[in-house]
Amino acid sequence: MKITVIGGGNIGTLMTAEMLYKGHDVTVCSSRPGAWGKQLHVLDAAGEKLFSADICRVTDSMEEALEGAEMVFVTTPAQTFPVLAQRMEPYAAAGMKVGIIPGSGGAEYAFSGMMRKGCVLFGFQRVHSIARLKEYGKSVHMLGRKGELQIGAVPACGAQSVAAVMETLFDMPCRVLPNYLCVTLTPSNPILHTTRLYSLFQDYRPGVAYPEPYLFYEGWDDAASEMLFACDRELQKLCGTIPLDLTTVRSLADHYESHTVRDMTKKIRSIAAFKGIYAPMEKTAQGWVPDFASRYFTADFSFGLKVIMETARLFEVPVPGMESVWHWFETIRTAEAQNAFRLDLDREDFLALYRQETDTADGKYQN
């Protein structure tokens, strides 16, 4: 297949290497094409090489990257979606399949123009593997590979054919979800990251510094688990209110098989693939402070948690836990909060977006 991967971060690099290794024609669209080598090396957790693959091409030209592409994977953070969609749309073609990895962050709204041109939008409910760059454009660690993929698409009828391709690309079973909202509302990073950051930095104010960087998962505490449970329950209530099949939106309690605060804290601290990951922080002359440029802040609040909250607002479901986390973010990052995701659909149009089962007569998506 002729495939394009947009973004050269952790998961984008791993996916590129895997697909190159299987013999596909893969183009990487990166803001730093000169930093890529001639080969990509995939390593295990211990740093031992699993395999290598020769790179086809890397470009910073969107026109070049999308020319003739059958499948496009977008692996950049959610806050990039609106601008990225504008760059991609002139070169989008009917039948092109555009995957958002992972699929949360309001992608179905940002990329609506491409869907109107006949593209199929799909998203992974969660990434197929945890990945960590060793050296940009050259090597990446493959960690915590999942047992299966879950795919949702707009229009929903497009998911089955995409799933068949994903099974071949990544050598794992792929389950088709009833609709893309099952992807959008998945309580992964939008709940997991935001509740932890809230528990870590809720007392932060300008001028405050911390003596050391904190381990994000290994240092997980009961306060984070308590807030996680509160937000997780609110999300499940929202899923039970919306008149769509959202039974595949698993709670974090079920996902981590931990139904008490103590068990959740113990579970998250013990996950091997999460070892050694630090909270987004940067060093200053005074000490360590939150790194507000990190995607943990720029994506997971304004285009993660806020998407869920806007959906709850539309269906009049109270989410006091999420509101507490959001209000904290709003007080310390006012400008970002003001430019956060806003849902402009009414309930009828919202449900129509996810209920659509077939393409229109001219083969183009309509909302």
PDB file of C-alpha atoms in Angstrom, residues 77-351:
ATOM      1  CA  PRO A  77      -1.472  15.944  19.116  1.00  0.00           C
ATOM      2  CA  ALA A  78      -5.133  16.932  19.059  1.00  0.00           C
ATOM      3  CA  GLN A  79      -4.459  20.669  19.311  1.00  0.00           C
ATOM      4  CA  THR A  80      -2.839  20.484  15.843  1.00  0.00           C
ATOM      5  CA  PHE A  81      -5.975  19.068  14.164  1.00  0.00           C
ATOM      6  CA  PRO A  82      -7.670  22.290  12.997  1.00  0.00           C
ATOM      7  CA  VAL A  83      -4.570  23.694  11.270  1.00  0.00           C
ATOM      8  CA  LEU A  84      -3.474  20.281  10.021  1.00  0.00           C
ATOM      9  CA  ALA A  85      -6.877  19.632   8.465  1.00  0.00           C
ATOM     10  CA  GLN A  86      -6.621  22.917   6.542  1.00  0.00           C
ATOM     11  CA  ARG A  87      -3.208  21.888   5.214  1.00  0.00           C
ATOM     12  CA  MET A  88      -4.408  18.420   4.220  1.00  0.00           C
ATOM     13  CA  GLU A  89      -7.780  19.237   2.687  1.00  0.00           C
ATOM     14  CA  PRO A  90      -6.581  20.604  -0.704  1.00  0.00           C
ATOM     15  CA  TYR A  91      -4.803  17.301  -1.395  1.00  0.00           C
ATOM     16  CA  ALA A  92      -7.463  14.949  -0.013  1.00  0.00           C
ATOM     17  CA  ALA A  93      -9.163  12.630  -2.486  1.00  0.00           C
ATOM     18  CA  ALA A  94     -12.347  10.602  -2.381  1.00  0.00           C
ATOM     19  CA  GLY A  95     -11.683   7.128  -1.004  1.00  0.00           C
ATOM     20  CA  MET A  96      -8.642   8.181   1.023  1.00  0.00           C
ATOM     21  CA  LYS A  97      -8.720   6.628   4.490  1.00  0.00           C
ATOM     22  CA  VAL A  98      -7.517   8.981   7.225  1.00  0.00           C
ATOM     23  CA  GLY A  99      -6.692   7.435  10.590  1.00  0.00           C
ATOM     24  CA  ILE A 100      -6.298   9.411  13.828  1.00  0.00           C
ATOM     25  CA  ILE A 101      -3.974   7.702  16.301  1.00  0.00           C
ATOM     26  CA  PRO A 102      -5.360   7.618  18.948  1.00  0.00           C
ATOM     27  CA  GLY A 103      -8.744   8.833  17.786  1.00  0.00           C
ATOM     28  CA  SER A 104      -9.832  11.160  20.587  1.00  0.00           C
ATOM     29  CA  GLY A 105      -9.593  14.942  20.505  1.00  0.00           C
ATOM     30  CA  GLY A 106     -12.540  15.959  18.335  1.00  0.00           C
ATOM     31  CA  ALA A 107     -11.003  14.785  15.069  1.00  0.00           C
ATOM     32  CA  GLU A 108     -14.392  14.146  13.489  1.00  0.00           C
ATOM     33  CA  TYR A 109     -15.133  17.867  13.731  1.00  0.00           C
ATOM     34  CA  ALA A 110     -11.728  19.170  12.657  1.00  0.00           C
ATOM     35  CA  PHE A 111     -11.550  16.901   9.592  1.00  0.00           C
ATOM     36  CA  SER A 112     -15.177  17.294   8.487  1.00  0.00           C
ATOM     37  CA  GLY A 113     -14.121  19.094   5.301  1.00  0.00           C
ATOM     38  CA  MET A 114     -12.070  16.087   4.230  1.00  0.00           C
ATOM     39  CA  MET A 115     -14.988  13.773   4.903  1.00  0.00           C
ATOM     40  CA  ARG A 116     -17.173  15.938   2.675  1.00  0.00           C
ATOM     41  CA  LYS A 117     -14.617  15.318  -0.087  1.00  0.00           C
ATOM     42  CA  GLY A 118     -15.194  11.579   0.284  1.00  0.00           C
ATOM     43  CA  CYS A 119     -12.492  10.571   2.768  1.00  0.00           C
ATOM     44  CA  VAL A 120     -13.229   7.959   5.418  1.00  0.00           C
ATOM     45  CA  LEU A 121     -12.143   9.044   8.879  1.00  0.00           C
ATOM     46  CA  PHE A 122     -11.219   6.326  11.346  1.00  0.00           C
ATOM     47  CA  GLY A 123      -9.603   6.215  14.736  1.00  0.00           C
ATOM     48  CA  PHE A 124      -8.001   3.765  17.141  1.00  0.00           C
ATOM     49  CA  GLN A 125      -9.715   3.627  20.506  1.00  0.00           C
ATOM     50  CA  ARG A 126      -6.233   3.149  21.951  1.00  0.00           C
ATOM     51  CA  VAL A 127      -2.821   2.860  20.301  1.00  0.00           C
ATOM     52  CA  HIS A 128      -1.757  -0.626  19.302  1.00  0.00           C
ATOM     53  CA  SER A 129       1.478  -0.356  21.312  1.00  0.00           C
ATOM     54  CA  ILE A 130       3.159   1.996  23.714  1.00  0.00           C
ATOM     55  CA  ALA A 131       6.193   3.553  22.030  1.00  0.00           C
ATOM     56  CA  ARG A 132       9.073   5.689  23.241  1.00  0.00           C
ATOM     57  CA  LEU A 133      11.555   7.428  20.970  1.00  0.00           C
ATOM     58  CA  LYS A 134      15.207   6.714  21.583  1.00  0.00           C
ATOM     59  CA  GLU A 135      16.517   9.041  18.870  1.00  0.00           C
ATOM     60  CA  TYR A 136      14.287  11.158  16.690  1.00  0.00           C
ATOM     61  CA  GLY A 137      14.045   9.862  13.131  1.00  0.00           C
ATOM     62  CA  LYS A 138      16.287   6.909  13.858  1.00  0.00           C
ATOM     63  CA  SER A 139      15.140   4.588  16.656  1.00  0.00           C
ATOM     64  CA  VAL A 140      12.166   3.819  18.861  1.00  0.00           C
ATOM     65  CA  HIS A 141      11.258   1.412  21.671  1.00  0.00           C
ATOM     66  CA  MET A 142       8.234  -0.867  21.249  1.00  0.00           C
ATOM     67  CA  LEU A 143       6.611  -1.376  24.664  1.00  0.00           C
ATOM     68  CA  GLY A 144       3.367  -2.875  25.895  1.00  0.00           C
ATOM     69  CA  ARG A 145       1.919  -4.139  22.602  1.00  0.00           C
ATOM     70  CA  LYS A 146      -1.855  -4.662  22.880  1.00  0.00           C
ATOM     71  CA  GLY A 147      -3.802  -7.840  22.228  1.00  0.00           C
ATOM     72  CA  GLU A 148      -6.216  -6.224  19.769  1.00  0.00           C
ATOM     73  CA  LEU A 149      -7.193  -2.975  18.067  1.00  0.00           C
ATOM     74  CA  GLN A 150     -10.600  -1.294  18.211  1.00  0.00           C
ATOM     75  CA  ILE A 151     -11.654   0.844  15.223  1.00  0.00           C
ATOM     76  CA  GLY A 152     -14.427   3.381  14.793  1.00  0.00           C
ATOM     77  CA  ALA A 153     -15.133   5.292  11.579  1.00  0.00           C
ATOM     78  CA  VAL A 154     -17.169   8.071   9.993  1.00  0.00           C
ATOM     79  CA  PRO A 155     -19.173   6.984   8.113  1.00  0.00           C
ATOM     80  CA  ALA A 156     -19.628   3.959  10.350  1.00  0.00           C
ATOM     81  CA  CYS A 157     -19.864   1.634   7.358  1.00  0.00           C
ATOM     82  CA  GLY A 158     -16.217   2.361   6.551  1.00  0.00           C
ATOM     83  CA  ALA A 159     -14.873   0.682   9.680  1.00  0.00           C
ATOM     84  CA  GLN A 160     -15.103  -2.913   8.457  1.00  0.00           C
ATOM     85  CA  SER A 161     -12.817  -2.484   5.455  1.00  0.00           C
ATOM     86  CA  VAL A 162     -10.358  -0.404   7.506  1.00  0.00           C
ATOM     87  CA  ALA A 163     -10.282  -3.064  10.228  1.00  0.00           C
ATOM     88  CA  ALA A 164      -9.335  -5.742   7.703  1.00  0.00           C
ATOM     89  CA  VAL A 165      -6.357  -3.641   6.576  1.00  0.00           C
ATOM     90  CA  MET A 166      -5.273  -2.908  10.156  1.00  0.00           C
ATOM     91  CA  GLU A 167      -5.199  -6.603  10.987  1.00  0.00           C
ATOM     92  CA  THR A 168      -2.758  -7.134   8.137  1.00  0.00           C
ATOM     93  CA  LEU A 169      -0.634  -4.062   8.887  1.00  0.00           C
ATOM     94  CA  PHE A 170      -0.184  -4.764  12.584  1.00  0.00           C
ATOM     95  CA  ASP A 171      -0.716  -8.541  12.828  1.00  0.00           C
ATOM     96  CA  MET A 172      -3.387  -8.337  15.494  1.00  0.00           C
ATOM     97  CA  PRO A 173      -7.157  -8.799  15.701  1.00  0.00           C
ATOM     98  CA  CYS A 174      -9.175  -5.652  15.034  1.00  0.00           C
ATOM     99  CA  ARG A 175     -12.652  -5.133  16.464  1.00  0.00           C
ATOM    100  CA  VAL A 176     -15.116  -2.803  14.747  1.00  0.00           C
ATOM    101  CA  LEU A 177     -16.842  -0.350  17.080  1.00  0.00           C
ATOM    102  CA  PRO A 178     -20.499   0.652  16.577  1.00  0.00           C
ATOM    103  CA  ASN A 179     -19.630   4.286  15.895  1.00  0.00           C
ATOM    104  CA  TYR A 180     -16.820   6.832  16.132  1.00  0.00           C
ATOM    105  CA  LEU A 181     -18.177   8.295  19.368  1.00  0.00           C
ATOM    106  CA  CYS A 182     -16.926   5.110  21.049  1.00  0.00           C
ATOM    107  CA  VAL A 183     -13.448   6.370  20.130  1.00  0.00           C
ATOM    108  CA  THR A 184     -14.033  10.015  21.022  1.00  0.00           C
ATOM    109  CA  LEU A 185     -15.301   9.266  24.535  1.00  0.00           C
ATOM    110  CA  THR A 186     -12.707   6.649  25.466  1.00  0.00           C
ATOM    111  CA  PRO A 187     -11.406   7.681  28.922  1.00  0.00           C
ATOM    112  CA  SER A 188      -7.757   7.191  28.141  1.00  0.00           C
ATOM    113  CA  ASN A 189      -5.457  10.249  28.180  1.00  0.00           C
ATOM    114  CA  PRO A 190      -8.287  12.815  28.549  1.00  0.00           C
ATOM    115  CA  ILE A 191      -9.119  11.362  31.977  1.00  0.00           C
ATOM    116  CA  LEU A 192      -5.929   9.532  32.939  1.00  0.00           C
ATOM    117  CA  HIS A 193      -3.523  12.408  32.296  1.00  0.00           C
ATOM    118  CA  THR A 194      -5.694  15.286  33.424  1.00  0.00           C
ATOM    119  CA  THR A 195      -6.660  13.822  36.793  1.00  0.00           C
ATOM    120  CA  ARG A 196      -3.036  13.018  37.586  1.00  0.00           C
ATOM    121  CA  LEU A 197      -1.861  16.498  36.627  1.00  0.00           C
ATOM    122  CA  TYR A 198      -4.605  17.988  38.761  1.00  0.00           C
ATOM    123  CA  SER A 199      -3.555  15.947  41.795  1.00  0.00           C
ATOM    124  CA  LEU A 200       0.109  16.793  41.230  1.00  0.00           C
ATOM    125  CA  PHE A 201      -0.141  20.506  40.588  1.00  0.00           C
ATOM    126  CA  GLN A 202      -3.454  21.737  41.999  1.00  0.00           C
ATOM    127  CA  ASP A 203      -1.552  24.000  44.415  1.00  0.00           C
ATOM    128  CA  TYR A 204       0.705  25.386  41.697  1.00  0.00           C
ATOM    129  CA  ARG A 205       0.800  29.123  41.014  1.00  0.00           C
ATOM    130  CA  PRO A 206       3.377  31.274  39.186  1.00  0.00           C
ATOM    131  CA  GLY A 207       6.544  31.470  41.265  1.00  0.00           C
ATOM    132  CA  VAL A 208       6.135  28.013  42.783  1.00  0.00           C
ATOM    133  CA  ALA A 209       8.883  25.482  41.978  1.00  0.00           C
ATOM    134  CA  TYR A 210       9.341  21.843  42.956  1.00  0.00           C
ATOM    135  CA  PRO A 211      12.596  20.289  44.165  1.00  0.00           C
ATOM    136  CA  GLU A 212      12.608  17.436  41.626  1.00  0.00           C
ATOM    137  CA  PRO A 213      10.684  16.060  38.665  1.00  0.00           C
ATOM    138  CA  TYR A 214       7.953  13.578  39.591  1.00  0.00           C
ATOM    139  CA  LEU A 215       7.425  10.129  38.146  1.00  0.00           C
ATOM    140  CA  PHE A 216       4.055  10.317  36.459  1.00  0.00           C
ATOM    141  CA  TYR A 217       2.831   6.746  36.875  1.00  0.00           C
ATOM    142  CA  GLU A 218       5.188   5.160  39.394  1.00  0.00           C
ATOM    143  CA  GLY A 219       4.443   8.050  41.741  1.00  0.00           C
ATOM    144  CA  TRP A 220       0.676   7.808  41.214  1.00  0.00           C
ATOM    145  CA  ASP A 221      -1.222   8.469  44.456  1.00  0.00           C
ATOM    146  CA  ASP A 222      -4.670   7.900  45.954  1.00  0.00           C
ATOM    147  CA  ALA A 223      -5.699  11.515  45.318  1.00  0.00           C
ATOM    148  CA  ALA A 224      -5.229  10.934  41.587  1.00  0.00           C
ATOM    149  CA  SER A 225      -7.167   7.665  41.788  1.00  0.00           C
ATOM    150  CA  GLU A 226     -10.052   9.310  43.626  1.00  0.00           C
ATOM    151  CA  MET A 227     -10.401  12.020  40.996  1.00  0.00           C
ATOM    152  CA  LEU A 228      -9.967   9.487  38.205  1.00  0.00           C
ATOM    153  CA  PHE A 229     -12.846   7.424  39.610  1.00  0.00           C
ATOM    154  CA  ALA A 230     -15.048  10.514  39.918  1.00  0.00           C
ATOM    155  CA  CYS A 231     -14.497  11.518  36.291  1.00  0.00           C
ATOM    156  CA  ASP A 232     -14.712   7.918  35.099  1.00  0.00           C
ATOM    157  CA  ARG A 233     -18.147   7.488  36.706  1.00  0.00           C
ATOM    158  CA  GLU A 234     -19.355  10.724  35.163  1.00  0.00           C
ATOM    159  CA  LEU A 235     -18.267   9.561  31.726  1.00  0.00           C
ATOM    160  CA  GLN A 236     -20.107   6.266  32.120  1.00  0.00           C
ATOM    161  CA  LYS A 237     -23.253   8.169  33.114  1.00  0.00           C
ATOM    162  CA  LEU A 238     -22.878  10.271  29.964  1.00  0.00           C
ATOM    163  CA  CYS A 239     -22.521   7.130  27.831  1.00  0.00           C
ATOM    164  CA  GLY A 240     -25.712   5.773  29.371  1.00  0.00           C
ATOM    165  CA  THR A 241     -27.574   8.965  28.504  1.00  0.00           C
ATOM    166  CA  ILE A 242     -26.658   9.340  24.815  1.00  0.00           C
ATOM    167  CA  PRO A 243     -29.010   7.272  22.587  1.00  0.00           C
ATOM    168  CA  LEU A 244     -26.214   5.448  20.755  1.00  0.00           C
ATOM    169  CA  ASP A 245     -24.474   2.126  21.345  1.00  0.00           C
ATOM    170  CA  LEU A 246     -21.576   3.128  23.606  1.00  0.00           C
ATOM    171  CA  THR A 247     -21.176  -0.174  25.419  1.00  0.00           C
ATOM    172  CA  THR A 248     -17.624  -0.496  24.101  1.00  0.00           C
ATOM    173  CA  VAL A 249     -16.527   2.620  25.998  1.00  0.00           C
ATOM    174  CA  ARG A 250     -15.027   0.737  28.911  1.00  0.00           C
ATOM    175  CA  SER A 251     -14.535   2.470  32.213  1.00  0.00           C
ATOM    176  CA  LEU A 252     -10.971   2.880  33.440  1.00  0.00           C
ATOM    177  CA  ALA A 253     -11.968   0.804  36.455  1.00  0.00           C
ATOM    178  CA  ASP A 254     -12.760  -2.091  34.124  1.00  0.00           C
ATOM    179  CA  HIS A 255      -9.851  -1.404  31.785  1.00  0.00           C
ATOM    180  CA  TYR A 256      -7.353  -1.597  34.634  1.00  0.00           C
ATOM    181  CA  GLU A 257      -9.376  -4.225  36.541  1.00  0.00           C
ATOM    182  CA  SER A 258      -9.183  -2.040  39.642  1.00  0.00           C
ATOM    183  CA  HIS A 259     -12.369  -0.976  41.415  1.00  0.00           C
ATOM    184  CA  THR A 260     -11.062   0.607  44.593  1.00  0.00           C
ATOM    185  CA  VAL A 261      -8.812   3.616  45.088  1.00  0.00           C
ATOM    186  CA  ARG A 262      -6.097   1.506  46.650  1.00  0.00           C
ATOM    187  CA  ASP A 263      -6.191  -1.085  43.859  1.00  0.00           C
ATOM    188  CA  MET A 264      -6.112   1.573  41.138  1.00  0.00           C
ATOM    189  CA  THR A 265      -3.108   3.304  42.672  1.00  0.00           C
ATOM    190  CA  LYS A 266      -1.273   0.001  43.006  1.00  0.00           C
ATOM    191  CA  LYS A 267      -2.161  -1.043  39.452  1.00  0.00           C
ATOM    192  CA  ILE A 268      -1.022   2.127  37.723  1.00  0.00           C
ATOM    193  CA  ARG A 269       2.205   2.224  39.704  1.00  0.00           C
ATOM    194  CA  SER A 270       3.006  -1.331  38.606  1.00  0.00           C
ATOM    195  CA  ILE A 271       2.471  -1.204  34.821  1.00  0.00           C
ATOM    196  CA  ALA A 272       5.815  -2.114  33.272  1.00  0.00           C
ATOM    197  CA  ALA A 273       5.350  -0.039  30.095  1.00  0.00           C
ATOM    198  CA  PHE A 274       4.802   3.072  32.251  1.00  0.00           C
ATOM    199  CA  LYS A 275       8.072   2.753  34.139  1.00  0.00           C
ATOM    200  CA  GLY A 276      10.459   5.691  34.024  1.00  0.00           C
ATOM    201  CA  ILE A 277       7.968   8.189  32.585  1.00  0.00           C
ATOM    202  CA  TYR A 278       8.178  11.584  34.265  1.00  0.00           C
ATOM    203  CA  ALA A 279       5.485  14.202  34.650  1.00  0.00           C
ATOM    204  CA  PRO A 280       5.711  17.018  32.090  1.00  0.00           C
ATOM    205  CA  MET A 281       8.074  19.370  33.897  1.00  0.00           C
ATOM    206  CA  GLU A 282      11.003  21.603  33.020  1.00  0.00           C
ATOM    207  CA  LYS A 283      13.920  22.852  35.061  1.00  0.00           C
ATOM    208  CA  THR A 284      14.309  26.537  35.881  1.00  0.00           C
ATOM    209  CA  ALA A 285      16.758  28.456  38.032  1.00  0.00           C
ATOM    210  CA  GLN A 286      14.330  28.116  40.951  1.00  0.00           C
ATOM    211  CA  GLY A 287      13.613  24.398  40.496  1.00  0.00           C
ATOM    212  CA  TRP A 288      11.162  22.260  38.530  1.00  0.00           C
ATOM    213  CA  VAL A 289       7.867  23.637  37.185  1.00  0.00           C
ATOM    214  CA  PRO A 290       5.051  22.209  35.045  1.00  0.00           C
ATOM    215  CA  ASP A 291       5.823  22.139  31.326  1.00  0.00           C
ATOM    216  CA  PHE A 292       2.682  23.711  29.933  1.00  0.00           C
ATOM    217  CA  ALA A 293       3.930  23.201  26.355  1.00  0.00           C
ATOM    218  CA  SER A 294       3.600  19.430  26.808  1.00  0.00           C
ATOM    219  CA  ARG A 295       0.801  17.677  24.937  1.00  0.00           C
ATOM    220  CA  TYR A 296      -0.366  16.437  28.357  1.00  0.00           C
ATOM    221  CA  PHE A 297      -1.591  20.005  28.830  1.00  0.00           C
ATOM    222  CA  THR A 298      -2.122  21.363  25.311  1.00  0.00           C
ATOM    223  CA  ALA A 299      -4.028  18.318  24.002  1.00  0.00           C
ATOM    224  CA  ASP A 300      -5.461  16.395  26.921  1.00  0.00           C
ATOM    225  CA  PHE A 301      -7.254  19.326  28.535  1.00  0.00           C
ATOM    226  CA  SER A 302      -8.390  21.609  25.710  1.00  0.00           C
ATOM    227  CA  PHE A 303      -9.024  18.870  23.122  1.00  0.00           C
ATOM    228  CA  GLY A 304      -9.475  15.811  25.329  1.00  0.00           C
ATOM    229  CA  LEU A 305     -11.295  16.498  28.545  1.00  0.00           C
ATOM    230  CA  LYS A 306     -13.100  19.477  26.993  1.00  0.00           C
ATOM    231  CA  VAL A 307     -14.555  17.341  24.190  1.00  0.00           C
ATOM    232  CA  ILE A 308     -16.106  15.041  26.790  1.00  0.00           C
ATOM    233  CA  MET A 309     -17.381  17.988  28.826  1.00  0.00           C
ATOM    234  CA  GLU A 310     -18.914  19.661  25.776  1.00  0.00           C
ATOM    235  CA  THR A 311     -20.717  16.425  24.929  1.00  0.00           C
ATOM    236  CA  ALA A 312     -21.987  16.250  28.513  1.00  0.00           C
ATOM    237  CA  ARG A 313     -23.204  19.839  28.225  1.00  0.00           C
ATOM    238  CA  LEU A 314     -25.110  18.991  25.060  1.00  0.00           C
ATOM    239  CA  PHE A 315     -26.920  16.131  26.824  1.00  0.00           C
ATOM    240  CA  GLU A 316     -27.276  17.989  30.143  1.00  0.00           C
ATOM    241  CA  VAL A 317     -25.289  15.449  32.163  1.00  0.00           C
ATOM    242  CA  PRO A 318     -23.628  16.908  35.296  1.00  0.00           C
ATOM    243  CA  VAL A 319     -19.860  16.318  35.471  1.00  0.00           C
ATOM    244  CA  PRO A 320     -18.696  18.021  38.694  1.00  0.00           C
ATOM    245  CA  GLY A 321     -15.437  16.076  38.888  1.00  0.00           C
ATOM    246  CA  MET A 322     -14.441  17.055  35.362  1.00  0.00           C
ATOM    247  CA  GLU A 323     -15.528  20.617  36.071  1.00  0.00           C
ATOM    248  CA  SER A 324     -13.147  20.754  39.046  1.00  0.00           C
ATOM    249  CA  VAL A 325     -10.228  19.550  36.946  1.00  0.00           C
ATOM    250  CA  TRP A 326     -11.133  21.921  34.113  1.00  0.00           C
ATOM    251  CA  HIS A 327     -11.568  24.907  36.416  1.00  0.00           C
ATOM    252  CA  TRP A 328      -8.067  24.330  37.799  1.00  0.00           C
ATOM    253  CA  PHE A 329      -6.638  24.263  34.272  1.00  0.00           C
ATOM    254  CA  GLU A 330      -8.666  27.330  33.345  1.00  0.00           C
ATOM    255  CA  THR A 331      -7.243  29.348  36.226  1.00  0.00           C
ATOM    256  CA  ILE A 332      -3.602  28.633  35.360  1.00  0.00           C
ATOM    257  CA  ARG A 333      -3.877  28.506  31.534  1.00  0.00           C
ATOM    258  CA  THR A 334      -6.592  31.038  30.774  1.00  0.00           C
ATOM    259  CA  ALA A 335      -5.680  31.693  27.135  1.00  0.00           C
ATOM    260  CA  GLU A 336      -5.564  27.995  26.236  1.00  0.00           C
ATOM    261  CA  ALA A 337      -8.860  27.405  28.011  1.00  0.00           C
ATOM    262  CA  GLN A 338     -10.535  30.206  26.096  1.00  0.00           C
ATOM    263  CA  ASN A 339      -9.398  28.653  22.798  1.00  0.00           C
ATOM    264  CA  ALA A 340     -10.399  25.142  23.763  1.00  0.00           C
ATOM    265  CA  PHE A 341     -12.728  22.872  21.815  1.00  0.00           C
ATOM    266  CA  ARG A 342     -16.315  24.048  21.491  1.00  0.00           C
ATOM    267  CA  LEU A 343     -19.125  21.838  20.218  1.00  0.00           C
ATOM    268  CA  ASP A 344     -21.421  23.773  17.874  1.00  0.00           C
ATOM    269  CA  LEU A 345     -23.871  21.013  16.890  1.00  0.00           C
ATOM    270  CA  ASP A 346     -27.362  20.489  18.254  1.00  0.00           C
ATOM    271  CA  ARG A 347     -28.392  17.026  19.430  1.00  0.00           C
ATOM    272  CA  GLU A 348     -30.023  16.057  16.137  1.00  0.00           C
ATOM    273  CA  ASP A 349     -26.948  16.834  14.037  1.00  0.00           C
ATOM    274  CA  PHE A 350     -24.658  15.325  16.668  1.00  0.00           C
ATOM    275  CA  LEU A 351     -26.487  11.993  16.606  1.00  0.00           C
TER     276      LEU A 351
END
